[in-house]
Coordinates of C-alpha atoms and ligand atoms in Angstrom, one line a residue:
M689 CA -9.3 -8.4 -14.2
C690 CA -11.4 -5.2 -14.0
G691 CA -11.3 -2.8 -11.1
I692 CA -14.1 -0.6 -9.7
F693 CA -14.1 2.3 -7.3
G694 CA -16.9 4.4 -5.8
I695 CA -17.0 7.4 -3.5
V696 CA -19.9 9.2 -1.6
K697 CA -19.5 12.7 -0.3
E698 CA -22.0 14.9 1.6
K699 CA -22.5 17.4 -1.2
E700 CA -21.3 18.1 -4.7
E701 CA -17.5 18.5 -5.0
N702 CA -14.7 18.3 -7.6
L703 CA -14.3 14.4 -7.7
G704 CA -12.3 14.2 -10.9
P705 CA -8.8 14.0 -9.3
I706 CA -10.0 11.5 -6.7
L707 CA -11.4 9.2 -9.5
I708 CA -8.3 9.6 -11.6
G709 CA -6.1 8.7 -8.6
A710 CA -8.1 5.6 -7.7
A711 CA -8.1 4.5 -11.3
E712 CA -4.3 4.9 -11.5
R713 CA -4.0 2.7 -8.3
L714 CA -6.1 0.0 -10.0
T715 CA -4.0 -0.1 -13.2
Y716 CA -1.7 -2.8 -12.0
R717 CA -4.6 -5.2 -12.5
G718 CA -4.4 -4.7 -16.2
Y719 CA -7.0 -2.9 -18.4
D720 CA -7.9 -1.7 -21.8
S721 CA -10.6 0.9 -21.2
V722 CA -11.4 3.4 -18.4
G723 CA -14.5 5.3 -17.4
M724 CA -15.8 7.7 -14.8
A725 CA -19.3 8.8 -13.8
T726 CA -20.4 11.5 -11.3
I727 CA -23.9 11.9 -9.9
S728 CA -25.5 15.0 -8.4
G729 CA -29.2 15.5 -8.0
D730 CA -30.8 14.5 -11.2
K731 CA -27.6 14.8 -13.3
I732 CA -25.4 11.9 -14.3
D733 CA -22.1 12.7 -16.1
L734 CA -20.5 9.8 -17.8
R735 CA -17.1 9.9 -19.7
K736 CA -15.3 6.8 -20.9
D737 CA -13.1 5.3 -23.6
V738 CA -10.5 2.8 -24.6
G739 CA -7.0 3.8 -23.6
K740 CA -4.8 4.6 -20.7
V741 CA -6.0 6.5 -17.6
D742 CA -4.0 9.6 -18.4
T743 CA -5.0 9.7 -22.0
V744 CA -8.7 9.2 -21.4
A745 CA -8.6 11.7 -18.4
E746 CA -7.0 14.3 -20.6
K747 CA -9.3 13.7 -23.6
F748 CA -12.5 14.0 -21.5
N749 CA -11.3 16.6 -19.0
I750 CA -12.0 14.2 -16.2
S751 CA -10.2 16.3 -13.6
E752 CA -13.0 18.8 -13.8
M753 CA -15.8 16.4 -13.2
S754 CA -17.8 17.1 -10.1
G755 CA -20.6 15.4 -8.2
Q756 CA -21.8 14.2 -4.8
R757 CA -21.0 10.6 -5.8
G758 CA -18.5 9.2 -8.2
I759 CA -17.7 5.8 -9.8
T760 CA -14.7 4.8 -11.8
Q761 CA -14.0 1.5 -13.6
L762 CA -11.0 0.0 -15.4
R763 CA -12.1 -2.7 -17.9
W764 CA -10.2 -5.8 -18.9
A765 CA -12.2 -7.1 -21.8
T766 CA -14.0 -10.5 -21.5
F767 CA -17.5 -9.9 -22.9
G768 CA -17.3 -7.6 -25.9
A769 CA -14.2 -6.1 -27.6
P770 CA -12.4 -3.1 -26.0
S771 CA -14.4 -0.2 -27.4
Q772 CA -16.0 3.0 -26.1
V773 CA -19.5 1.5 -26.0
N774 CA -18.3 -1.6 -24.1
A775 CA -16.2 0.6 -21.6
Q776 CA -17.7 1.0 -18.2
P777 CA -19.6 2.5 -16.3
H778 CA -23.0 2.0 -18.1
L779 CA -26.3 3.8 -17.9
D780 CA -29.7 2.2 -17.6
S781 CA -32.3 2.7 -20.4
D782 CA -33.4 6.2 -19.2
G783 CA -30.1 7.5 -18.1
L784 CA -31.2 7.6 -14.4
M785 CA -28.8 5.0 -13.0
V786 CA -25.2 4.3 -13.6
G787 CA -23.1 1.3 -12.6
A788 CA -20.0 -0.8 -13.2
H789 CA -18.7 -4.1 -12.2
N790 CA -15.6 -6.3 -12.0
G791 CA -15.6 -10.0 -12.7
N792 CA -17.7 -12.0 -15.1
V793 CA -21.5 -12.4 -15.4
V794 CA -21.5 -15.8 -17.2
N795 CA -25.2 -15.7 -18.3
N796 CA -24.6 -12.3 -19.9
I797 CA -25.8 -13.3 -23.3
E798 CA -29.1 -14.8 -22.2
L799 CA -29.8 -11.9 -19.9
R800 CA -29.1 -9.3 -22.6
Q801 CA -31.6 -11.1 -24.8
Q802 CA -34.2 -11.0 -22.0
F803 CA -33.7 -7.2 -21.5
I804 CA -34.1 -6.5 -25.2
E805 CA -37.3 -8.5 -25.2
E806 CA -38.5 -6.6 -22.1
G807 CA -38.0 -3.3 -24.0
L808 CA -34.9 -2.1 -22.1
T809 CA -32.2 -0.2 -24.0
V810 CA -29.1 -2.4 -24.3
R811 CA -26.2 -0.5 -25.8
S812 CA -23.2 -2.7 -25.5
E813 CA -22.1 -6.4 -25.3
N814 CA -20.6 -5.8 -21.9
D815 CA -21.7 -7.7 -18.8
G816 CA -21.3 -4.6 -16.6
E817 CA -24.3 -3.1 -18.5
T818 CA -26.1 -6.4 -17.8
C819 CA -25.7 -5.7 -14.1
V820 CA -27.3 -2.3 -14.4
H821 CA -30.3 -3.6 -16.4
A822 CA -30.7 -6.5 -14.0
V823 CA -31.5 -4.0 -11.3
E824 CA -33.4 -1.7 -13.6
R825 CA -35.9 -4.4 -14.7
Y826 CA -37.0 -4.8 -11.0
L827 CA -37.2 -1.0 -10.4
K828 CA -39.5 -0.8 -13.4
R829 CA -41.7 -3.5 -11.9
G830 CA -42.1 -1.3 -8.8
Y831 CA -39.5 -2.7 -6.4
E832 CA -37.5 -0.6 -4.0
I833 CA -33.8 -0.3 -4.8
I834 CA -32.6 -2.8 -2.2
D835 CA -35.1 -5.4 -3.2
A836 CA -34.3 -4.8 -6.9
I837 CA -30.6 -5.5 -6.1
R838 CA -31.5 -8.6 -4.2
L839 CA -33.5 -10.0 -7.1
A840 CA -30.8 -9.0 -9.6
Y841 CA -28.3 -10.9 -7.5
G842 CA -30.4 -14.0 -8.0
D843 CA -30.4 -13.5 -11.8
L844 CA -26.7 -12.7 -12.3
A845 CA -24.6 -15.9 -12.5
G846 CA -20.9 -15.8 -12.1
D847 CA -18.3 -14.1 -9.9
Y848 CA -18.4 -10.3 -9.7
A849 CA -18.7 -7.2 -7.6
F850 CA -20.9 -4.4 -8.7
V851 CA -21.5 -0.7 -7.8
L852 CA -24.3 1.6 -8.9
G853 CA -25.9 4.9 -8.2
Q854 CA -29.2 6.6 -9.1
A855 CA -30.1 10.1 -9.9
N856 CA -32.1 11.9 -7.2
D857 CA -30.6 9.8 -4.4
D858 CA -27.5 10.4 -2.2
K859 CA -26.2 6.8 -1.9
L860 CA -24.2 4.3 -3.8
Y861 CA -25.2 0.6 -3.7
A862 CA -22.9 -2.4 -4.2
M863 CA -23.0 -6.1 -4.1
K864 CA -20.4 -8.8 -3.8
K865 CA -20.5 -12.3 -5.3
G866 CA -17.1 -14.0 -5.6
S867 CA -15.0 -11.0 -6.6
G868 CA -13.0 -8.7 -4.3
L869 CA -14.7 -5.6 -2.7
V870 CA -13.4 -3.5 0.2
V871 CA -15.2 -0.5 1.8
G872 CA -13.4 2.5 3.2
I873 CA -14.5 5.0 5.8
G874 CA -13.1 8.5 5.8
D875 CA -13.8 11.6 7.8
D876 CA -16.4 13.0 5.5
F877 CA -16.9 10.3 2.9
T878 CA -17.3 6.6 2.4
C879 CA -15.8 4.7 -0.6
L880 CA -15.3 1.2 -2.0
S881 CA -13.0 -0.5 -4.3
S882 CA -12.1 -3.9 -5.9
D883 CA -9.0 -4.0 -3.7
L884 CA -7.4 -2.6 -0.6
P885 CA -4.4 -0.8 -2.1
S886 CA -6.5 1.6 -4.1
L887 CA -8.3 2.8 -0.9
L888 CA -5.3 3.2 1.3
P889 CA -4.2 6.7 0.3
L890 CA -7.8 7.8 1.2
T891 CA -8.4 6.0 4.4
R892 CA -7.0 3.2 6.5
E893 CA -10.3 2.3 8.2
I894 CA -12.0 -0.4 6.2
I895 CA -14.8 -3.0 6.2
R896 CA -14.6 -6.2 4.3
P897 CA -18.0 -7.2 2.9
Q898 CA -18.6 -10.9 2.3
D899 CA -20.2 -12.7 -0.7
G900 CA -24.0 -12.4 -0.6
E901 CA -23.9 -8.9 1.0
I902 CA -25.4 -5.7 -0.3
I903 CA -23.5 -2.5 0.7
I904 CA -25.2 0.8 1.1
L905 CA -22.9 3.8 1.2
S906 CA -24.0 7.2 2.6
H907 CA -21.4 9.9 3.1
D908 CA -21.3 9.2 6.9
Q909 CA -22.5 5.6 7.1
V910 CA -22.0 2.1 5.7
E911 CA -24.8 -0.4 5.9
L912 CA -24.4 -4.1 5.0
R913 CA -27.5 -6.2 4.3
S914 CA -28.0 -9.8 3.5
V915 CA -29.0 -10.5 0.0
T916 CA -31.1 -13.5 1.2
D917 CA -33.5 -11.7 3.6
G918 CA -32.5 -8.0 3.4
K919 CA -31.6 -7.9 7.1
I920 CA -28.9 -5.6 8.4
I921 CA -25.5 -7.3 9.1
Q922 CA -23.3 -5.9 11.8
R923 CA -19.6 -5.8 11.0
E924 CA -16.8 -3.9 12.8
S925 CA -14.4 -1.8 10.8
E926 CA -10.7 -2.5 11.0
I927 CA -7.6 -0.3 10.8
I928 CA -4.9 -1.3 8.2
T929 CA -1.4 -0.8 9.5
E930 CA 0.7 -2.6 6.8
S931 CA 2.7 -0.7 4.1
M932 CA 1.3 0.0 0.7
D933 CA 3.8 -2.4 -1.0
A934 CA 2.9 -5.2 1.4
V935 CA -0.8 -4.6 0.7
Q936 CA -0.4 -4.6 -3.1
K937 CA 1.1 -8.0 -2.9
G938 CA -1.8 -9.2 -0.9
G939 CA 0.4 -9.7 2.1
Y940 CA 2.8 -12.0 0.1
P941 CA 6.4 -11.0 -0.3
H942 CA 6.3 -11.3 -4.1
F943 CA 3.6 -11.3 -6.8
M944 CA 4.7 -14.8 -7.9
L945 CA 3.7 -16.2 -4.5
K946 CA 0.4 -14.3 -4.6
E947 CA -0.3 -15.6 -8.1
I948 CA 0.5 -19.1 -7.1
H949 CA -2.1 -18.8 -4.3
E950 CA -4.6 -17.3 -6.7
Q951 CA -4.7 -20.5 -8.8
P952 CA -7.7 -22.2 -7.1
Q953 CA -9.9 -19.1 -7.4
V954 CA -9.0 -18.3 -11.0
A955 CA -9.7 -22.0 -11.9
R956 CA -13.1 -21.8 -10.2
E957 CA -13.9 -18.6 -12.2
L958 CA -12.7 -20.1 -15.4
H959 CA -14.9 -23.1 -14.9
H960 CA -18.0 -20.8 -14.6
L961 CA -16.9 -18.9 -17.7
L962 CA -16.5 -22.0 -19.8
D963 CA -19.8 -23.5 -18.6
D964 CA -21.4 -20.5 -20.1
S965 CA -19.3 -20.0 -23.3
S966 CA -21.4 -19.9 -26.4
E967 CA -18.4 -20.7 -28.6
L968 CA -17.3 -24.0 -27.1
D969 CA -19.6 -26.3 -29.0
S970 CA -18.5 -25.1 -32.4
I971 CA -14.8 -25.1 -31.4
V972 CA -15.1 -28.7 -30.1
D973 CA -16.9 -29.7 -33.3
K974 CA -14.2 -28.2 -35.5
M975 CA -11.5 -29.9 -33.4
R976 CA -13.3 -33.2 -33.6
N977 CA -13.6 -33.1 -37.4
A978 CA -10.2 -31.7 -38.2
R979 CA -7.9 -33.7 -40.4
N980 CA -5.0 -32.7 -38.2
L981 CA -5.2 -30.8 -34.9
Y982 CA -2.2 -28.7 -33.8
L983 CA -1.7 -27.1 -30.4
I984 CA 0.8 -24.2 -30.8
G985 CA 2.6 -22.1 -28.2
C986 CA 6.0 -21.1 -26.7
G987 CA 7.6 -21.6 -23.2
T988 CA 5.0 -22.3 -20.5
S989 CA 2.2 -22.1 -23.0
Y990 CA 3.8 -24.8 -25.1
H991 CA 4.0 -27.1 -22.0
A992 CA 0.2 -26.5 -21.6
C993 CA -0.1 -27.6 -25.3
I994 CA 1.6 -30.9 -24.5
S995 CA -0.7 -31.4 -21.5
G996 CA -3.6 -30.7 -23.8
S997 CA -2.4 -33.2 -26.3
V998 CA -2.1 -35.9 -23.6
A999 CA -5.6 -35.0 -22.2
L1000 CA -7.3 -35.0 -25.6
A1001 CA -5.7 -38.4 -26.5
Q1002 CA -6.4 -40.1 -23.1
I1003 CA -9.8 -38.6 -22.4
A1004 CA -11.3 -38.0 -25.9
G1005 CA -9.3 -40.4 -28.1
R1006 CA -8.4 -37.4 -30.3
A1007 CA -4.8 -37.0 -31.6
A1008 CA -3.4 -33.4 -31.3
I1009 CA 0.1 -32.4 -32.2
P1010 CA 1.8 -30.0 -29.7
V1011 CA 4.2 -27.7 -31.5
L1012 CA 6.6 -25.0 -30.6
A1013 CA 5.4 -22.0 -32.6
P1014 CA 8.5 -21.3 -34.6
Q1015 CA 8.9 -25.0 -35.5
F1016 CA 5.3 -25.0 -36.8
I1017 CA 6.4 -22.7 -39.6
S1018 CA 9.1 -24.9 -40.9
Q1019 CA 7.8 -28.4 -40.0
F1020 CA 4.1 -28.3 -40.4
A1021 CA 2.9 -25.1 -42.2
P1022 CA 4.1 -26.6 -45.6
T1023 CA 1.7 -29.5 -45.1
V1024 CA -1.5 -27.9 -43.6
N1025 CA -4.7 -26.9 -45.4
H1026 CA -8.3 -25.8 -44.7
E1027 CA -9.1 -29.2 -43.2
D1028 CA -6.7 -28.6 -40.3
V1029 CA -7.3 -26.8 -37.1
G1030 CA -4.7 -25.0 -34.9
I1031 CA -5.2 -23.8 -31.3
F1032 CA -2.8 -21.0 -30.6
V1033 CA -2.0 -20.6 -26.9
S1034 CA -0.5 -17.6 -25.3
Q1035 CA -0.8 -15.7 -22.0
S1036 CA -0.1 -12.4 -23.5
G1037 CA -1.6 -13.0 -26.9
E1038 CA 1.3 -10.9 -28.3
T1039 CA 4.2 -13.4 -28.5
K1040 CA 5.8 -12.8 -31.9
D1041 CA 6.8 -16.4 -32.4
V1042 CA 3.1 -17.4 -32.0
L1043 CA 1.8 -14.6 -34.2
N1044 CA 4.3 -15.6 -36.9
A1045 CA 2.9 -19.2 -36.8
L1046 CA -0.6 -17.9 -36.9
A1047 CA 0.2 -15.9 -40.0
A1048 CA 1.8 -18.9 -41.7
A1049 CA -1.3 -21.0 -40.8
E1050 CA -3.7 -18.5 -42.2
V1051 CA -1.9 -18.4 -45.6
K1052 CA -2.6 -22.1 -45.9
G1053 CA -6.3 -21.7 -44.9
M1054 CA -6.0 -23.5 -41.6
T1055 CA -8.8 -22.7 -39.1
P1056 CA -7.2 -20.8 -36.2
F1057 CA -8.6 -20.8 -32.6
G1058 CA -6.9 -19.1 -29.7
I1059 CA -6.5 -19.4 -25.9
A1060 CA -5.3 -16.1 -24.3
N1061 CA -5.3 -14.2 -21.1
V1062 CA -5.1 -10.7 -22.5
I1063 CA -8.4 -10.0 -24.2
G1064 CA -8.0 -7.5 -27.0
S1065 CA -4.5 -8.7 -27.7
T1066 CA -3.5 -9.5 -31.3
L1067 CA -4.1 -13.2 -30.9
T1068 CA -7.7 -12.5 -29.8
Q1069 CA -8.3 -10.3 -32.8
F1070 CA -6.9 -12.7 -35.5
T1071 CA -8.3 -16.1 -34.5
N1072 CA -11.8 -17.3 -35.3
S1073 CA -12.6 -17.6 -31.6
C1074 CA -10.4 -17.1 -28.7
L1075 CA -11.1 -18.6 -25.3
P1076 CA -10.2 -16.4 -22.3
L1077 CA -8.0 -17.7 -19.5
G1078 CA -9.7 -15.4 -17.1
C1079 CA -6.7 -15.0 -14.8
G1080 CA -6.6 -11.3 -14.5
Y1081 CA -3.2 -9.6 -14.7
E1082 CA -0.2 -11.9 -14.2
I1083 CA 2.5 -9.5 -13.0
S1084 CA 5.3 -11.9 -12.2
V1085 CA 7.4 -12.9 -15.3
P1086 CA 7.2 -16.6 -14.5
A1087 CA 3.8 -17.8 -15.6
T1088 CA 1.9 -19.7 -12.9
K1089 CA -1.9 -19.2 -12.8
T1090 CA -2.1 -18.8 -16.6
F1091 CA -0.4 -22.2 -17.0
T1092 CA -2.9 -24.0 -14.7
N1093 CA -5.8 -22.3 -16.4
Q1094 CA -4.5 -23.3 -19.8
V1095 CA -4.3 -26.9 -18.7
F1096 CA -7.8 -26.5 -17.2
I1097 CA -9.2 -25.3 -20.6
F1098 CA -7.7 -28.3 -22.4
L1099 CA -9.1 -30.7 -19.8
Y1100 CA -12.5 -29.0 -20.3
L1101 CA -12.3 -29.3 -24.1
A1102 CA -11.3 -33.0 -23.8
H1103 CA -14.2 -33.7 -21.4
K1104 CA -16.6 -31.9 -23.7
M1105 CA -15.3 -33.8 -26.7
A1106 CA -15.6 -37.1 -24.9
G1107 CA -19.2 -36.3 -23.8
R1108 CA -18.1 -36.6 -20.2
D1109 CA -19.7 -34.8 -17.2
L1110 CA -18.0 -31.4 -16.9
D1111 CA -18.7 -31.4 -13.2
E1112 CA -15.9 -33.9 -12.9
L1113 CA -13.6 -30.8 -13.1
A1114 CA -15.5 -28.9 -10.4
G1115 CA -13.3 -30.4 -7.7
I1116 CA -10.1 -29.0 -9.1
P1117 CA -10.0 -25.7 -7.2
V1118 CA -10.5 -27.4 -3.8
L1119 CA -7.8 -30.0 -4.7
M1120 CA -5.5 -27.1 -5.6
E1121 CA -6.2 -25.5 -2.2
K1122 CA -5.6 -28.8 -0.5
T1123 CA -2.3 -29.3 -2.4
L1124 CA -1.0 -25.8 -1.5
A1125 CA -1.8 -26.4 2.1
M1126 CA -0.2 -29.9 2.1
V1127 CA 3.0 -29.2 0.3
A1128 CA 4.0 -25.6 1.2
P1129 CA 6.0 -26.1 4.5
Q1130 CA 7.7 -29.3 3.2
V1131 CA 8.7 -27.7 -0.1
E1132 CA 10.0 -24.6 1.6
E1133 CA 12.2 -26.8 3.7
L1134 CA 13.3 -28.8 0.7
A1135 CA 14.3 -25.6 -1.1
S1136 CA 16.7 -24.7 1.7
T1137 CA 18.5 -28.0 1.1
L1138 CA 18.8 -27.3 -2.6
E1139 CA 19.8 -23.7 -2.3
N1140 CA 23.3 -24.2 -3.6
V1141 CA 22.5 -26.7 -6.4
D1142 CA 23.5 -25.6 -9.9
D1143 CA 22.4 -28.5 -11.9
M1144 CA 19.3 -30.8 -11.7
Y1145 CA 16.7 -32.7 -13.7
T1146 CA 12.9 -33.0 -13.5
L1147 CA 11.4 -36.2 -15.0
G1148 CA 7.9 -37.2 -15.8
Y1149 CA 6.0 -39.7 -17.9
G1150 CA 2.7 -39.5 -19.8
A1151 CA 0.5 -36.8 -18.2
T1152 CA 3.3 -35.7 -15.9
F1153 CA 5.9 -35.3 -18.7
P1154 CA 4.8 -31.7 -19.6
I1155 CA 4.6 -31.0 -15.8
A1156 CA 8.3 -32.0 -15.5
L1157 CA 9.1 -29.7 -18.4
E1158 CA 7.2 -26.8 -16.9
G1159 CA 8.8 -27.4 -13.5
A1160 CA 12.3 -27.3 -15.1
L1161 CA 11.4 -24.0 -16.9
K1162 CA 10.2 -22.4 -13.7
L1163 CA 13.4 -23.6 -11.8
K1164 CA 15.9 -22.3 -14.4
E1165 CA 13.9 -19.1 -15.1
I1166 CA 14.1 -17.8 -11.6
T1167 CA 16.9 -19.6 -9.9
Y1168 CA 19.5 -19.3 -12.7
A1169 CA 20.5 -22.9 -12.0
H1170 CA 20.5 -25.4 -14.9
C1171 CA 17.5 -27.6 -14.8
E1172 CA 16.3 -29.9 -17.6
G1173 CA 12.9 -31.5 -17.9
M1174 CA 12.7 -34.9 -19.6
L1175 CA 10.7 -38.0 -20.2
S1176 CA 11.8 -40.2 -17.3
T1177 CA 12.5 -43.1 -19.6
E1178 CA 14.9 -41.0 -21.7
F1179 CA 17.2 -40.3 -18.8
K1180 CA 19.1 -43.6 -19.2
H1181 CA 19.8 -42.7 -22.9
G1182 CA 22.4 -40.1 -22.0
P1183 CA 21.9 -37.8 -19.0
L1184 CA 22.5 -40.7 -16.5
S1185 CA 26.2 -40.1 -17.0
A1186 CA 25.8 -36.7 -15.2
V1187 CA 24.8 -38.4 -11.9
T1188 CA 27.1 -38.1 -9.0
E1189 CA 26.7 -38.4 -5.2
N1190 CA 23.7 -36.3 -4.0
Y1191 CA 22.8 -35.2 -7.6
P1192 CA 19.1 -34.0 -7.3
I1193 CA 16.6 -35.5 -9.6
I1194 CA 12.9 -34.6 -9.2
F1195 CA 10.4 -37.3 -10.4
V1196 CA 6.8 -36.4 -11.0
A1197 CA 4.9 -39.6 -10.5
G1198 CA 1.4 -40.3 -11.8
K1199 CA -0.3 -43.2 -9.9
E1200 CA -0.7 -45.3 -13.1
D1201 CA 3.0 -45.0 -13.8
I1202 CA 4.5 -45.8 -10.3
P1203 CA 6.3 -49.1 -11.3
L1204 CA 8.0 -47.3 -14.2
I1205 CA 8.9 -44.3 -12.1
I1206 CA 10.3 -46.6 -9.4
S1207 CA 12.6 -48.2 -12.0
G1208 CA 13.8 -44.7 -12.9
I1209 CA 14.3 -43.8 -9.2
N1210 CA 16.5 -46.9 -8.7
E1211 CA 18.5 -46.3 -11.8
V1212 CA 19.7 -43.0 -10.4
T1213 CA 19.8 -43.7 -6.7
A1214 CA 22.0 -46.8 -7.4
R1215 CA 24.5 -44.2 -8.7
G1216 CA 24.2 -41.9 -5.7
A1217 CA 21.5 -39.5 -6.8
R1218 CA 19.0 -37.9 -4.5
A1219 CA 15.5 -38.9 -5.8
I1220 CA 12.9 -36.3 -4.8
V1221 CA 9.4 -37.5 -5.8
I1222 CA 6.2 -35.6 -6.2
G1223 CA 3.2 -38.0 -6.3
P1224 CA 0.4 -39.7 -4.5
D1225 CA 0.8 -41.1 -1.0
D1226 CA 2.1 -44.6 -2.0
E1227 CA 4.1 -47.1 0.0
R1228 CA 6.3 -48.0 -3.0
L1229 CA 7.2 -44.4 -3.6
R1230 CA 7.9 -43.8 0.1
A1231 CA 10.2 -46.9 0.2
N1232 CA 12.2 -45.8 -2.9
A1233 CA 12.4 -42.0 -2.8
D1234 CA 14.7 -39.9 -0.7
D1235 CA 12.0 -37.3 -0.3
L1236 CA 8.3 -37.8 -1.1
I1237 CA 6.1 -34.7 -1.6
V1238 CA 2.6 -36.0 -1.3
I1239 CA -0.2 -34.5 -3.4
P1240 CA -3.9 -35.3 -3.0
D1241 CA -5.2 -38.4 -4.6
A1242 CA -7.0 -37.5 -7.9
E1243 CA -7.7 -38.8 -11.4
E1244 CA -4.5 -39.0 -13.6
Q1245 CA -4.9 -35.8 -15.5
I1246 CA -6.0 -33.8 -12.5
S1247 CA -3.2 -35.2 -10.4
A1248 CA -0.6 -34.1 -13.0
L1249 CA -2.1 -30.6 -12.9
L1250 CA -1.8 -30.5 -9.1
A1251 CA 1.9 -31.7 -9.3
V1252 CA 2.9 -28.4 -10.9
L1253 CA 2.1 -26.5 -7.7
P1254 CA 5.0 -27.9 -5.5
L1255 CA 7.3 -27.3 -8.5
Q1256 CA 6.2 -23.6 -8.6
I1257 CA 6.7 -23.3 -4.9
L1258 CA 10.1 -25.0 -5.0
S1259 CA 11.3 -22.7 -7.7
Y1260 CA 10.0 -19.6 -5.8
H1261 CA 11.8 -20.5 -2.5
M1262 CA 15.0 -21.5 -4.3
S1263 CA 14.9 -18.2 -6.2
V1264 CA 14.5 -16.2 -3.0
A1265 CA 17.2 -18.2 -1.2
R1266 CA 19.6 -17.5 -4.0
G1267 CA 19.0 -13.8 -3.9
V1268 CA 17.0 -13.5 -7.1
D1269 CA 13.8 -11.5 -7.5
P1270 CA 11.4 -14.1 -8.7
D1271 CA 9.0 -11.6 -10.1
F1272 CA 11.5 -10.0 -12.4
P1273 CA 14.4 -12.4 -13.3
R1274 CA 17.3 -10.9 -15.3
N1275 CA 17.2 -10.8 -19.1
L1276 CA 13.5 -11.8 -19.4
S1277 CA 10.4 -9.9 -20.1
K1278 CA 6.7 -10.8 -19.6
T1279 CA 5.8 -10.3 -23.2
L1280 CA 8.2 -11.3 -26.0
T1281 CA 7.3 -9.3 -29.1
V1282 CA 10.5 -10.0 -31.0
D1283 CA 11.5 -12.9 -33.3
Ligands
M6R2523 O1 2.6 -14.9 -23.4 P1 3.0 -16.2 -23.8 O2 2.2 -17.3 -23.1 O3 2.9 -16.4 -25.3 O4 4.5 -16.4 -23.5 C1 5.2 -17.5 -23.8 C2 6.5 -17.6 -23.1 O5 7.4 -16.5 -23.3 C3 6.3 -17.6 -21.6 O6 5.4 -18.7 -21.3 C4 7.6 -17.8 -20.8 O7 8.1 -19.0 -21.1 C5 7.3 -17.7 -19.3 N1 8.0 -16.5 -18.7 C6 7.6 -18.9 -18.5 O8 7.3 -18.7 -17.1

């Protein structure tokens, strides 16, 4: 998740320290490269590279940069590897304009090709540069800057926010389409940023632009215009009174809760990204024709692999073997060859267990693909193609939004392989929003009744089996209680003996499996257990369950995906009630780079 910041002063000043400070405040979003540009009169000074803010700042003497306007950008690679040329900001062909964006321009590749054919100088693979040329092409055709931005907005597909400045001007221009952008008003300056926390040390007076608005910053004035007709939009500024910590967490008490609530938006953005991916056809083709197809990961990512395996079988009729990465080495690597395909799944792209499995697969000539959140990570470099999860930085140790986007990618691959309409998945973000709104109060209440429980089970079947496993992992990871996820039908083969009065068992019910789940419920309630059910609004479930958490009605695979949301919320509230910090549970780390 990239970050941008821009500032406009009345006259030329030393802007380096301000740009470095803003960049440092944006680092929590995750980044691989950093860049700064200052503009004064006809001079644009651009300095950028791969690396940490302090390293790049020292290497390029950023603290001495001066200008009347300044832009900084932190890049989290999606289009183009992390490199100096792909780092942002970017110049136009003639070095008269400089700009940077955050988000994803999903028709980047097509637009770059058009710009090259039109004779513009395209230097990088990065979509931030595409934003600059998208405006430049209309300036070259004689349009004024505002009209050029309006036309560029129509050409640039995806979710992004974008800032640019021209030589021989005194303003910065920005536009917002689906990504965060906040404007700040100071005593003798105006500024903007991808998020509120990075503005707060400079000013507490802010304006929140909406999608489809162009922002024109002068040192003493902020103007908003509609991208549709160019007309001025009136918007009052507001004063922020909350603390910095509260603002960084987006108003949520913990990053985990913030990330849970980000899931609809990152799923929406991922759908756009996948729709425009140039790699998907060949990946799907290789998957379809593989002798054996393996889905390989650890922890939460492994649960996504099981979901993927169920989706590929049920939707596309393609068998795929989900494997825990270390077990792949001993159980499958001896048997694989060049006819096999492996999809290695990892949020961090650095999990040692996964990289070991990748190395073992490569020795045998297997074709490796990846799914990762951190672009530029080892996994993205050593797989033939690696699909991005597009979640931005996931701070909280328990994975939430990266799990749902992993499952989303597998659903997408399965639909594509089956030749099904990919728009069938377009409703998922709204269904997620609906689920969060429907379940949140009831689940919080439920958590208060389970606060002192030290032992429980989560059970699922078919598409909900991996969801039960994932729910159990979330619960044990941040509550420190024992929780085991299982196939519901396995419970009678042993664990049933653990059941005593009020013993909590959470069933995740798919609508196709209700009769089977009801048998499971009665098996345990007959022995005194408390059956908590997550599933569709169904009379049979209502009659048999002690508690029913209703999720929206949806197709089987999508319904399973939605069912993980109440489990995430339950684990979050139980964790807080038990005095654990859900963001940073003891003994765990976000990235496991050891065997
Ligand atoms: O970065 P990865 O997806 O490869 O990490 C794998 C596991 O370590 C990770 O999913 C872990 O289980 C999570 N903390 C669970 O919330």
